[in-house]
mmCIF file of C-alpha atoms and ligand atoms in Angstrom:
data_model
loop_
_atom_site.group_PDB
_atom_site.id
_atom_site.type_symbol
_atom_site.label_atom_id
_atom_site.label_comp_id
_atom_site.label_asym_id
_atom_site.label_seq_id
_atom_site.Cartn_x
_atom_site.Cartn_y
_atom_site.Cartn_z
ATOM 1 C CA MET A 408 -33.411 8.927 -0.925
ATOM 2 C CA ASN A 409 -31.621 8.396 -4.207
ATOM 3 C CA ILE A 410 -29.839 5.033 -4.183
ATOM 4 C CA ASP A 411 -27.513 4.804 -7.172
ATOM 5 C CA ALA A 412 -26.418 1.185 -6.746
ATOM 6 C CA GLU A 413 -27.350 -1.568 -9.175
ATOM 7 C CA SER A 414 -27.829 -5.220 -8.240
ATOM 8 C CA ASP A 415 -25.963 -7.878 -10.192
ATOM 9 C CA GLN A 416 -27.255 -11.411 -10.815
ATOM 10 C CA ARG A 417 -25.964 -12.497 -7.371
ATOM 11 C CA GLY A 418 -27.974 -9.750 -5.711
ATOM 12 C CA VAL A 419 -24.825 -7.786 -4.894
ATOM 13 C CA SER A 420 -25.469 -4.068 -4.671
ATOM 14 C CA GLN A 421 -22.781 -2.334 -6.757
ATOM 15 C CA THR A 422 -21.809 1.288 -7.177
ATOM 16 C CA THR A 423 -18.785 3.580 -6.935
ATOM 17 C CA ASP A 424 -16.961 4.576 -3.757
ATOM 18 C CA PRO A 425 -16.629 8.345 -3.221
ATOM 19 C CA THR A 426 -13.549 7.962 -0.993
ATOM 20 C CA LYS A 427 -10.446 9.991 -1.750
ATOM 21 C CA ALA A 428 -8.194 7.388 -0.073
ATOM 22 C CA VAL A 429 -5.415 6.133 -2.334
ATOM 23 C CA LEU A 430 -2.451 4.742 -0.459
ATOM 24 C CA SER A 431 -3.010 4.080 3.251
ATOM 25 C CA ASN A 432 -0.304 3.570 5.851
ATOM 26 C CA SER A 433 -0.726 0.106 7.303
ATOM 27 C CA ALA A 434 -0.004 -1.505 10.653
ATOM 28 C CA LEU A 435 0.535 -4.799 8.844
ATOM 29 C CA HIS A 436 4.288 -4.221 9.021
ATOM 30 C CA HIS A 437 3.831 -6.016 12.371
ATOM 31 C CA LYS A 438 3.103 -9.122 10.339
ATOM 32 C CA ASN A 439 5.953 -8.408 7.909
ATOM 33 C CA LEU A 440 3.444 -7.848 5.151
ATOM 34 C CA CYS A 441 3.704 -4.209 4.083
ATOM 35 C CA ASN A 442 3.947 -0.525 5.017
ATOM 36 C CA TYR A 443 1.084 0.536 2.744
ATOM 37 C CA VAL A 444 -2.241 -0.865 1.641
ATOM 38 C CA ILE A 445 -4.415 -0.137 -1.370
ATOM 39 C CA ASN A 446 -8.017 -1.301 -1.263
ATOM 40 C CA VAL A 447 -9.559 -1.333 -4.717
ATOM 41 C CA ALA A 448 -13.134 -1.406 -3.383
ATOM 42 C CA THR A 449 -15.250 -1.131 -0.256
ATOM 43 C CA GLY A 450 -17.039 -4.384 0.530
ATOM 44 C CA CYS A 451 -16.182 -7.906 -0.593
ATOM 45 C CA THR A 452 -18.465 -10.382 -2.312
ATOM 46 C CA HIS A 453 -16.616 -13.375 -0.850
ATOM 47 C CA GLY A 454 -18.488 -12.657 2.394
ATOM 48 C CA CYS A 455 -16.231 -14.788 4.610
ATOM 49 C CA LYS A 456 -18.082 -15.298 7.890
ATOM 50 C CA PHE A 457 -15.025 -14.663 10.076
ATOM 51 C CA CYS A 458 -13.985 -11.509 8.171
ATOM 52 C CA TYR A 459 -12.828 -8.728 10.492
ATOM 53 C CA VAL A 460 -13.131 -5.988 7.855
ATOM 54 C CA PRO A 461 -16.805 -4.995 8.506
ATOM 55 C CA SER A 462 -15.871 -4.310 12.130
ATOM 56 C CA THR A 463 -13.045 -1.902 11.201
ATOM 57 C CA PRO A 464 -13.491 1.906 11.172
ATOM 58 C CA ASN A 465 -13.255 1.946 7.381
ATOM 59 C CA ILE A 466 -16.684 0.275 7.276
ATOM 60 C CA LYS A 467 -18.178 1.174 10.660
ATOM 61 C CA THR A 468 -17.697 4.921 10.311
ATOM 62 C CA ARG A 469 -19.140 4.985 6.803
ATOM 63 C CA GLY A 470 -22.643 3.726 7.583
ATOM 64 C CA ASP A 471 -24.369 6.843 6.208
ATOM 65 C CA MET A 472 -22.468 6.661 2.928
ATOM 66 C CA LEU A 473 -23.194 2.927 2.565
ATOM 67 C CA LYS A 474 -26.875 3.523 3.270
ATOM 68 C CA GLU A 475 -27.072 6.409 0.867
ATOM 69 C CA ARG A 476 -25.202 4.841 -2.037
ATOM 70 C CA ALA A 477 -25.917 1.134 -1.694
ATOM 71 C CA ASP A 478 -28.951 0.916 0.626
ATOM 72 C CA VAL A 479 -26.945 -0.950 3.277
ATOM 73 C CA GLU A 480 -28.791 -1.099 6.614
ATOM 74 C CA ASP A 481 -26.349 -3.259 8.593
ATOM 75 C CA SER A 482 -22.840 -3.267 7.157
ATOM 76 C CA GLN A 483 -21.773 -6.292 9.248
ATOM 77 C CA ARG A 484 -24.814 -8.512 8.649
ATOM 78 C CA GLU A 485 -24.965 -7.582 4.974
ATOM 79 C CA TRP A 486 -21.217 -8.065 4.441
ATOM 80 C CA GLY A 487 -20.757 -9.833 1.104
ATOM 81 C CA SER A 488 -23.777 -8.187 -0.537
ATOM 82 C CA TYR A 489 -22.394 -4.732 -1.336
ATOM 83 C CA LEU A 490 -19.398 -3.603 -3.348
ATOM 84 C CA LEU A 491 -18.327 -0.040 -4.058
ATOM 85 C CA TYR A 492 -15.534 0.214 -6.622
ATOM 86 C CA ARG A 493 -12.721 2.763 -6.729
ATOM 87 C CA ASP A 494 -12.479 2.878 -10.516
ATOM 88 C CA ASP A 495 -10.247 5.927 -10.813
ATOM 89 C CA LEU A 496 -7.688 4.610 -8.314
ATOM 90 C CA PRO A 497 -4.871 3.934 -10.840
ATOM 91 C CA GLU A 498 -4.943 7.538 -12.116
ATOM 92 C CA ARG A 499 -5.093 8.984 -8.603
ATOM 93 C CA LEU A 500 -2.327 6.618 -7.479
ATOM 94 C CA ALA A 501 -0.079 7.716 -10.347
ATOM 95 C CA ARG A 502 -0.460 11.354 -9.305
ATOM 96 C CA LYS A 503 0.172 10.482 -5.664
ATOM 97 C CA LEU A 504 3.319 8.483 -6.499
ATOM 98 C CA ASP A 505 4.660 11.330 -8.651
ATOM 99 C CA ARG A 506 4.287 13.747 -5.743
ATOM 100 C CA LYS A 507 5.232 11.528 -2.811
ATOM 101 C CA GLN A 508 8.538 12.528 -1.223
ATOM 102 C CA LYS A 509 8.972 10.157 1.696
ATOM 103 C CA TRP A 510 8.458 6.409 1.564
ATOM 104 C CA GLU A 511 8.057 4.303 4.734
ATOM 105 C CA ASN A 512 10.466 1.423 4.642
ATOM 106 C CA GLU A 513 10.852 0.138 8.152
ATOM 107 C CA ASP A 514 9.464 -2.061 10.960
ATOM 108 C CA GLY A 515 9.424 -5.163 8.815
ATOM 109 C CA GLY A 516 7.163 -3.653 6.149
ATOM 110 C CA ARG A 517 10.061 -3.163 3.690
ATOM 111 C CA GLY A 518 8.277 -0.395 1.815
ATOM 112 C CA VAL A 519 5.861 -2.916 0.339
ATOM 113 C CA VAL A 520 2.376 -1.962 -0.875
ATOM 114 C CA MET A 521 -0.227 -4.663 -0.315
ATOM 115 C CA ILE A 522 -3.251 -5.007 -2.608
ATOM 116 C CA SER A 523 -5.635 -5.599 -0.856
ATOM 117 C CA SER A 524 -6.303 -6.188 2.846
ATOM 118 C CA GLY A 525 -9.912 -5.011 3.125
ATOM 119 C CA THR A 526 -11.371 -6.613 0.006
ATOM 120 C CA ASP A 527 -10.385 -9.175 -2.615
ATOM 121 C CA CYS A 528 -8.612 -7.379 -5.423
ATOM 122 C CA TYR A 529 -9.423 -10.054 -8.065
ATOM 123 C CA GLN A 530 -12.966 -10.911 -6.972
ATOM 124 C CA ASP A 531 -14.439 -9.859 -10.323
ATOM 125 C CA ARG A 532 -13.453 -8.312 -13.627
ATOM 126 C CA ARG A 533 -13.992 -4.702 -12.539
ATOM 127 C CA ALA A 534 -11.950 -5.049 -9.339
ATOM 128 C CA ALA A 535 -9.251 -6.867 -11.290
ATOM 129 C CA GLN A 536 -9.090 -4.047 -13.823
ATOM 130 C CA ILE A 537 -8.469 -1.502 -11.050
ATOM 131 C CA THR A 538 -5.862 -3.786 -9.492
ATOM 132 C CA ARG A 539 -3.993 -4.197 -12.752
ATOM 133 C CA GLY A 540 -3.796 -0.432 -13.199
ATOM 134 C CA CYS A 541 -2.489 0.024 -9.654
ATOM 135 C CA VAL A 542 0.167 -2.692 -9.976
ATOM 136 C CA ILE A 543 1.427 -1.169 -13.224
ATOM 137 C CA GLU A 544 1.698 2.285 -11.628
ATOM 138 C CA LEU A 545 3.525 0.955 -8.557
ATOM 139 C CA VAL A 546 5.996 -1.074 -10.592
ATOM 140 C CA ASN A 547 6.622 1.871 -12.917
ATOM 141 C CA HIS A 548 7.506 3.893 -9.816
ATOM 142 C CA GLY A 549 9.823 1.142 -8.538
ATOM 143 C CA ARG A 550 7.659 0.212 -5.542
ATOM 144 C CA PRO A 551 7.425 -3.385 -4.286
ATOM 145 C CA VAL A 552 3.946 -4.918 -4.397
ATOM 146 C CA ARG A 553 2.325 -7.754 -2.466
ATOM 147 C CA ILE A 554 -0.813 -9.206 -4.043
ATOM 148 C CA LEU A 555 -3.114 -11.007 -1.617
ATOM 149 C CA THR A 556 -6.192 -12.715 -3.018
ATOM 150 C CA ARG A 557 -8.465 -15.734 -2.784
ATOM 151 C CA SER A 558 -9.281 -15.532 -6.501
ATOM 152 C CA PRO A 559 -7.682 -17.671 -9.222
ATOM 153 C CA ALA A 560 -8.440 -14.803 -11.638
ATOM 154 C CA VAL A 561 -5.119 -13.370 -10.443
ATOM 155 C CA VAL A 562 -3.422 -15.329 -13.270
ATOM 156 C CA ARG A 563 -4.881 -12.847 -15.764
ATOM 157 C CA ASP A 564 -2.101 -10.413 -14.776
ATOM 158 C CA LEU A 565 0.774 -12.847 -15.126
ATOM 159 C CA ASP A 566 2.233 -10.683 -17.910
ATOM 160 C CA VAL A 567 2.451 -7.707 -15.520
ATOM 161 C CA PHE A 568 3.931 -9.794 -12.695
ATOM 162 C CA LYS A 569 6.582 -11.301 -14.968
ATOM 163 C CA ALA A 570 7.580 -7.913 -16.349
ATOM 164 C CA ALA A 571 7.944 -6.540 -12.785
ATOM 165 C CA ASP A 572 11.244 -8.383 -12.390
ATOM 166 C CA GLY A 573 10.884 -9.448 -8.748
ATOM 167 C CA LEU A 574 9.040 -6.324 -7.551
ATOM 168 C CA VAL A 575 5.752 -8.231 -7.249
ATOM 169 C CA THR A 576 5.036 -11.216 -5.039
ATOM 170 C CA VAL A 577 1.703 -13.003 -5.319
ATOM 171 C CA GLY A 578 0.019 -14.829 -2.487
ATOM 172 C CA SER A 579 -3.183 -16.570 -1.696
ATOM 173 C CA LEU A 580 -5.005 -17.447 1.486
ATOM 174 C CA ILE A 581 -5.222 -21.207 1.663
ATOM 175 C CA PRO A 582 -6.243 -22.126 5.209
ATOM 176 C CA CYS A 583 -7.185 -25.727 4.475
ATOM 177 C CA LEU A 584 -7.332 -27.928 1.379
ATOM 178 C CA ASP A 585 -10.809 -29.325 2.113
ATOM 179 C CA ASP A 586 -12.923 -27.360 -0.388
ATOM 180 C CA GLU A 587 -16.216 -28.111 1.366
ATOM 181 C CA GLN A 588 -15.092 -27.030 4.821
ATOM 182 C CA VAL A 589 -13.663 -23.826 3.438
ATOM 183 C CA ARG A 590 -16.779 -23.109 1.358
ATOM 184 C CA SER A 591 -18.968 -23.398 4.448
ATOM 185 C CA ILE A 592 -17.416 -20.317 6.062
ATOM 186 C CA GLU A 593 -16.132 -18.546 2.932
ATOM 187 C CA PRO A 594 -19.386 -18.882 0.964
ATOM 188 C CA GLY A 595 -18.589 -16.524 -1.914
ATOM 189 C CA ALA A 596 -14.909 -17.318 -2.399
ATOM 190 C CA PRO A 597 -13.461 -19.679 -5.023
ATOM 191 C CA ALA A 598 -12.395 -23.089 -3.682
ATOM 192 C CA PRO A 599 -8.863 -23.421 -2.240
ATOM 193 C CA SER A 600 -8.010 -26.039 -4.867
ATOM 194 C CA THR A 601 -8.479 -23.369 -7.556
ATOM 195 C CA ARG A 602 -6.326 -20.894 -5.584
ATOM 196 C CA LEU A 603 -3.578 -23.498 -5.408
ATOM 197 C CA ASN A 604 -3.758 -24.127 -9.164
ATOM 198 C CA ALA A 605 -3.511 -20.403 -9.894
ATOM 199 C CA LEU A 606 -0.562 -19.915 -7.578
ATOM 200 C CA GLU A 607 1.191 -22.904 -9.130
ATOM 201 C CA GLU A 608 0.842 -21.371 -12.595
ATOM 202 C CA ILE A 609 2.281 -18.104 -11.299
ATOM 203 C CA SER A 610 5.143 -19.850 -9.510
ATOM 204 C CA ASN A 611 5.947 -21.906 -12.618
ATOM 205 C CA ALA A 612 6.250 -18.647 -14.545
ATOM 206 C CA GLY A 613 9.083 -17.586 -12.211
ATOM 207 C CA VAL A 614 7.123 -15.027 -10.161
ATOM 208 C CA PRO A 615 7.754 -15.141 -6.371
ATOM 209 C CA VAL A 616 4.789 -16.575 -4.469
ATOM 210 C CA TYR A 617 3.775 -17.008 -0.843
ATOM 211 C CA VAL A 618 0.892 -18.633 1.017
ATOM 212 C CA SER A 619 -1.090 -17.424 3.980
ATOM 213 C CA MET A 620 -2.564 -20.305 6.017
ATOM 214 C CA SER A 621 -4.953 -17.951 7.677
ATOM 215 C CA PRO A 622 -6.872 -18.966 9.618
ATOM 216 C CA THR A 623 -6.412 -22.717 10.031
ATOM 217 C CA TYR A 624 -9.301 -24.726 11.515
ATOM 218 C CA PRO A 625 -9.454 -26.876 14.651
ATOM 219 C CA THR A 626 -10.443 -29.867 12.480
ATOM 220 C CA GLN A 627 -6.959 -29.960 10.931
ATOM 221 C CA ASP A 628 -4.643 -32.342 12.750
ATOM 222 C CA ARG A 629 -0.877 -32.587 12.419
ATOM 223 C CA GLU A 630 -1.071 -34.989 9.478
ATOM 224 C CA ASP A 631 -3.452 -32.677 7.607
ATOM 225 C CA LEU A 632 -1.091 -29.756 8.165
ATOM 226 C CA ARG A 633 1.882 -31.835 7.036
ATOM 227 C CA GLU A 634 0.126 -32.899 3.847
ATOM 228 C CA GLN A 635 -0.908 -29.323 3.138
ATOM 229 C CA LEU A 636 2.626 -28.016 3.623
ATOM 230 C CA ARG A 637 4.077 -30.872 1.574
ATOM 231 C CA ILE A 638 1.787 -29.911 -1.316
ATOM 232 C CA PHE A 639 2.782 -26.259 -1.000
ATOM 233 C CA LYS A 640 6.447 -27.217 -1.136
ATOM 234 C CA GLU A 641 6.017 -29.571 -4.074
ATOM 235 C CA ARG A 642 3.741 -27.427 -6.207
ATOM 236 C CA LEU A 643 4.614 -23.860 -5.230
ATOM 237 C CA ASP A 644 8.010 -23.759 -3.535
ATOM 238 C CA PRO A 645 6.843 -20.559 -1.786
ATOM 239 C CA ASP A 646 9.213 -17.901 -0.439
ATOM 240 C CA VAL A 647 7.293 -17.986 2.831
ATOM 241 C CA VAL A 648 4.202 -19.511 4.423
ATOM 242 C CA PHE A 649 2.452 -17.309 6.975
ATOM 243 C CA HIS A 650 0.341 -19.076 9.556
ATOM 244 C CA GLU A 651 -2.247 -18.177 12.176
ATOM 245 C CA PRO A 652 -4.951 -20.238 13.894
ATOM 246 C CA ILE A 653 -8.556 -19.014 13.937
ATOM 247 C CA ASN A 654 -9.463 -16.490 16.594
ATOM 248 C CA PRO A 655 -12.828 -17.005 18.355
ATOM 249 C CA ARG A 656 -12.928 -13.553 19.925
ATOM 250 C CA GLY A 657 -14.276 -11.654 16.926
ATOM 251 C CA GLY A 658 -17.886 -10.471 17.080
ATOM 252 C CA ASN A 659 -18.697 -12.548 14.002
ATOM 253 C CA PHE A 660 -17.500 -15.886 15.415
ATOM 254 C CA GLU A 661 -21.073 -16.879 16.156
ATOM 255 C CA MET A 662 -21.955 -16.321 12.490
ATOM 256 C CA THR A 663 -18.962 -18.462 11.515
ATOM 257 C CA VAL A 664 -20.087 -21.398 13.673
ATOM 258 C CA GLN A 665 -23.660 -21.093 12.430
ATOM 259 C CA ALA A 666 -22.546 -20.955 8.792
ATOM 260 C CA ALA A 667 -20.535 -24.175 9.224
ATOM 261 C CA ARG A 668 -23.574 -25.839 10.841
ATOM 262 C CA ASP A 669 -25.972 -24.611 8.159
ATOM 263 C CA ALA A 670 -23.649 -26.021 5.484
ATOM 264 C CA GLY A 671 -23.728 -29.461 7.164
ATOM 265 C CA GLN A 672 -20.154 -29.189 8.483
ATOM 266 C CA GLU A 673 -21.093 -30.434 11.941
ATOM 267 C CA GLU A 674 -17.591 -31.461 12.986
ATOM 268 C CA LEU A 675 -16.176 -28.075 12.044
ATOM 269 C CA ALA A 676 -19.027 -26.290 13.832
ATOM 270 C CA ASN A 677 -18.563 -28.391 16.995
ATOM 271 C CA GLU A 678 -14.785 -27.946 17.063
ATOM 272 C CA LEU A 679 -15.128 -24.207 16.518
ATOM 273 C CA GLU A 680 -17.682 -24.053 19.326
ATOM 274 C CA LYS A 681 -15.152 -25.576 21.729
ATOM 275 C CA LEU A 682 -12.753 -22.701 21.066
ATOM 276 C CA ARG A 683 -15.007 -20.323 22.957
ATOM 277 C CA ASP A 684 -13.376 -21.805 26.063
ATOM 278 C CA ARG A 685 -10.091 -19.913 26.417
ATOM 279 C CA ASP A 686 -8.063 -22.923 27.570
ATOM 280 C CA ASN A 687 -9.211 -24.917 24.559
ATOM 281 C CA TRP A 688 -8.297 -22.079 22.230
ATOM 282 C CA ILE A 689 -4.832 -21.696 23.795
ATOM 283 C CA GLU A 690 -4.211 -25.434 23.529
ATOM 284 C CA TYR A 691 -5.401 -25.645 19.916
ATOM 285 C CA SER A 692 -3.381 -22.546 18.903
ATOM 286 C CA LYS A 693 -0.224 -23.869 20.531
ATOM 287 C CA ARG A 694 -0.664 -27.274 18.906
ATOM 288 C CA GLN A 695 -1.125 -25.847 15.419
ATOM 289 C CA LEU A 696 1.547 -23.136 15.620
ATOM 290 C CA THR A 697 4.071 -25.663 16.909
ATOM 291 C CA ALA A 698 3.135 -28.252 14.295
ATOM 292 C CA VAL A 699 3.388 -25.810 11.384
ATOM 293 C CA GLU A 700 6.748 -24.514 12.597
ATOM 294 C CA GLU A 701 8.192 -28.022 13.076
ATOM 295 C CA ILE A 702 6.880 -29.375 9.781
ATOM 296 C CA GLY A 703 8.179 -26.293 7.966
ATOM 297 C CA GLU A 704 11.645 -26.978 9.332
ATOM 298 C CA GLU A 705 11.411 -30.630 8.388
ATOM 299 C CA LEU A 706 10.309 -29.856 4.814
ATOM 300 C CA ASP A 707 12.603 -26.824 4.425
ATOM 301 C CA ILE A 708 9.780 -24.303 4.027
ATOM 302 C CA PRO A 709 10.295 -20.805 5.479
ATOM 303 C CA ILE A 710 7.491 -20.327 8.011
ATOM 304 C CA HIS A 711 6.383 -17.066 9.542
ATOM 305 C CA LEU A 712 4.027 -17.499 12.501
ATOM 306 C CA TRP A 713 1.478 -14.926 13.560
ATOM 307 C CA PRO A 714 0.617 -15.836 17.160
ATOM 308 C CA ASP A 715 -2.185 -13.714 18.628
ATOM 309 C CA LYS A 716 -1.185 -11.322 21.447
ATOM 310 C CA GLN A 717 -3.861 -12.747 23.749
ATOM 311 C CA PHE A 718 -2.561 -16.226 23.048
ATOM 312 C CA VAL A 719 0.964 -15.172 24.010
ATOM 313 C CA LYS A 720 -0.389 -13.553 27.161
ATOM 314 C CA TYR A 721 -2.089 -16.730 28.371
ATOM 315 C CA VAL A 722 0.034 -19.569 26.992
ATOM 316 C CA LYS A 723 2.264 -21.078 29.674
ATOM 317 C CA GLU A 724 4.686 -23.286 27.787
ATOM 318 C CA GLY A 725 6.846 -21.618 25.107
ATOM 319 C CA LYS A 726 5.685 -18.083 25.932
ATOM 320 C CA GLU A 727 9.065 -16.475 25.156
ATOM 321 C CA HIS A 728 9.379 -18.324 21.879
ATOM 322 C CA PHE A 729 5.949 -17.190 20.666
ATOM 323 C CA LYS A 730 6.610 -13.666 21.903
ATOM 324 C CA ARG A 731 9.723 -13.531 19.741
ATOM 325 C CA GLN A 732 7.603 -14.521 16.730
ATOM 326 C CA ILE A 733 5.461 -11.441 17.290
ATOM 327 C CA GLU A 734 8.448 -9.182 17.773
ATOM 328 C CA LYS A 735 10.574 -10.322 14.873
ATOM 329 C CA ASN A 736 10.612 -7.969 11.940
ATOM 330 C CA ASP A 737 12.537 -9.835 9.317
ATOM 331 C CA SER A 738 11.192 -11.922 6.490
ATOM 332 C CA PRO A 739 12.669 -14.686 4.367
ATOM 333 C CA GLU A 740 11.247 -13.064 1.248
ATOM 334 C CA ASP A 741 13.764 -11.776 -1.214
ATOM 335 C CA TYR A 742 12.284 -8.354 -1.981
ATOM 336 C CA PRO A 743 14.516 -5.643 -3.349
ATOM 337 C CA LEU A 744 14.331 -2.837 -0.777
ATOM 338 C CA GLY A 745 12.680 0.174 -2.376
ATOM 339 C CA PRO A 746 14.136 3.687 -2.081
ATOM 340 C CA THR A 747 12.967 5.652 0.974
ATOM 341 C CA SER A 748 12.309 8.770 -1.048
ATOM 342 C CA ALA A 749 11.217 9.602 -4.558
HETATM 343 S S1 SF4 B 2203 -11.761 -12.326 1.070
HETATM 344 FE FE1 SF4 B 2203 -10.852 -11.194 2.778
HETATM 345 S S2 SF4 B 2203 -11.862 -9.206 2.737
HETATM 346 FE FE2 SF4 B 2203 -13.105 -10.585 1.492
HETATM 347 S S3 SF4 B 2203 -14.650 -11.354 2.909
HETATM 348 FE FE3 SF4 B 2203 -12.966 -12.839 2.882
HETATM 349 S S4 SF4 B 2203 -11.639 -12.254 4.604
HETATM 350 FE FE4 SF4 B 2203 -13.002 -10.497 4.159
#
């Protein structure tokens, strides 16, 4: 077999992705995030232990391609150690946008294109270069863009974001401000303190920002959440903070607990372990969702909760309230609504 991938100094197997996918319709309008997604690569070197992406069809159905091009035997276990770039995406996107007649604009997605949901679009220089090209094309075509990243390198495109005149919002996933806890289960990702600094620089430049507290950990009590939200308010003044607790039902939860233990985060590992019991998980989810919502109100921060459907099914107290959070399809963000056709 002819493997054409090269290994970088981290041992990450890198090559190009043969996919023809450009702009994918996305179900993330249910979370008020977008109608479309662009993934600038397949794989993600951050290798977060709880990541759901390797269990999605986009990875699972492409085992032969991953084996052939990057010598991947087990796409889930090896998640974080392979990365296939889509270098020509900006050119293909430009052609697609020129031709596209109809533009989805409903169900809470507001016609927004999110970059990226299945990888980190600023994880390294090459991914960032593709991202920059895509953002420029989208803005030139008048389409709203949502950047979602864990990488402080996002500040490199501040010039593009500023010139977009409100069409681009930039967000980061900051589940917890304890760098060591986060590092234990997001081993390849930059520390949350660096994400916060980057987002602050972007916010100070007048570009709309948001935060995704996803997923928060069972070690965070109400005071921790309050302090975290207070810092967001003071340093970022975000348009919205999305929040969801961690979900122990994913197939990789065991790897998450083990990673925390291996990194010496015993308390985190033990608290995560307890969430395997459904009643404990319901109780913890309710406590955190309620706390974040109440503190947001107190501190005047727009909060958007993402309660899990299984949680809503089993929670007894406040069921209707949490159900409404799932069903609502408005957002406090001040996006200009894009045209529905070209
Ligand atoms: S940054 Fe996102 S896509 Fe990358 S491994 Fe972490 S959760 Fe998965």
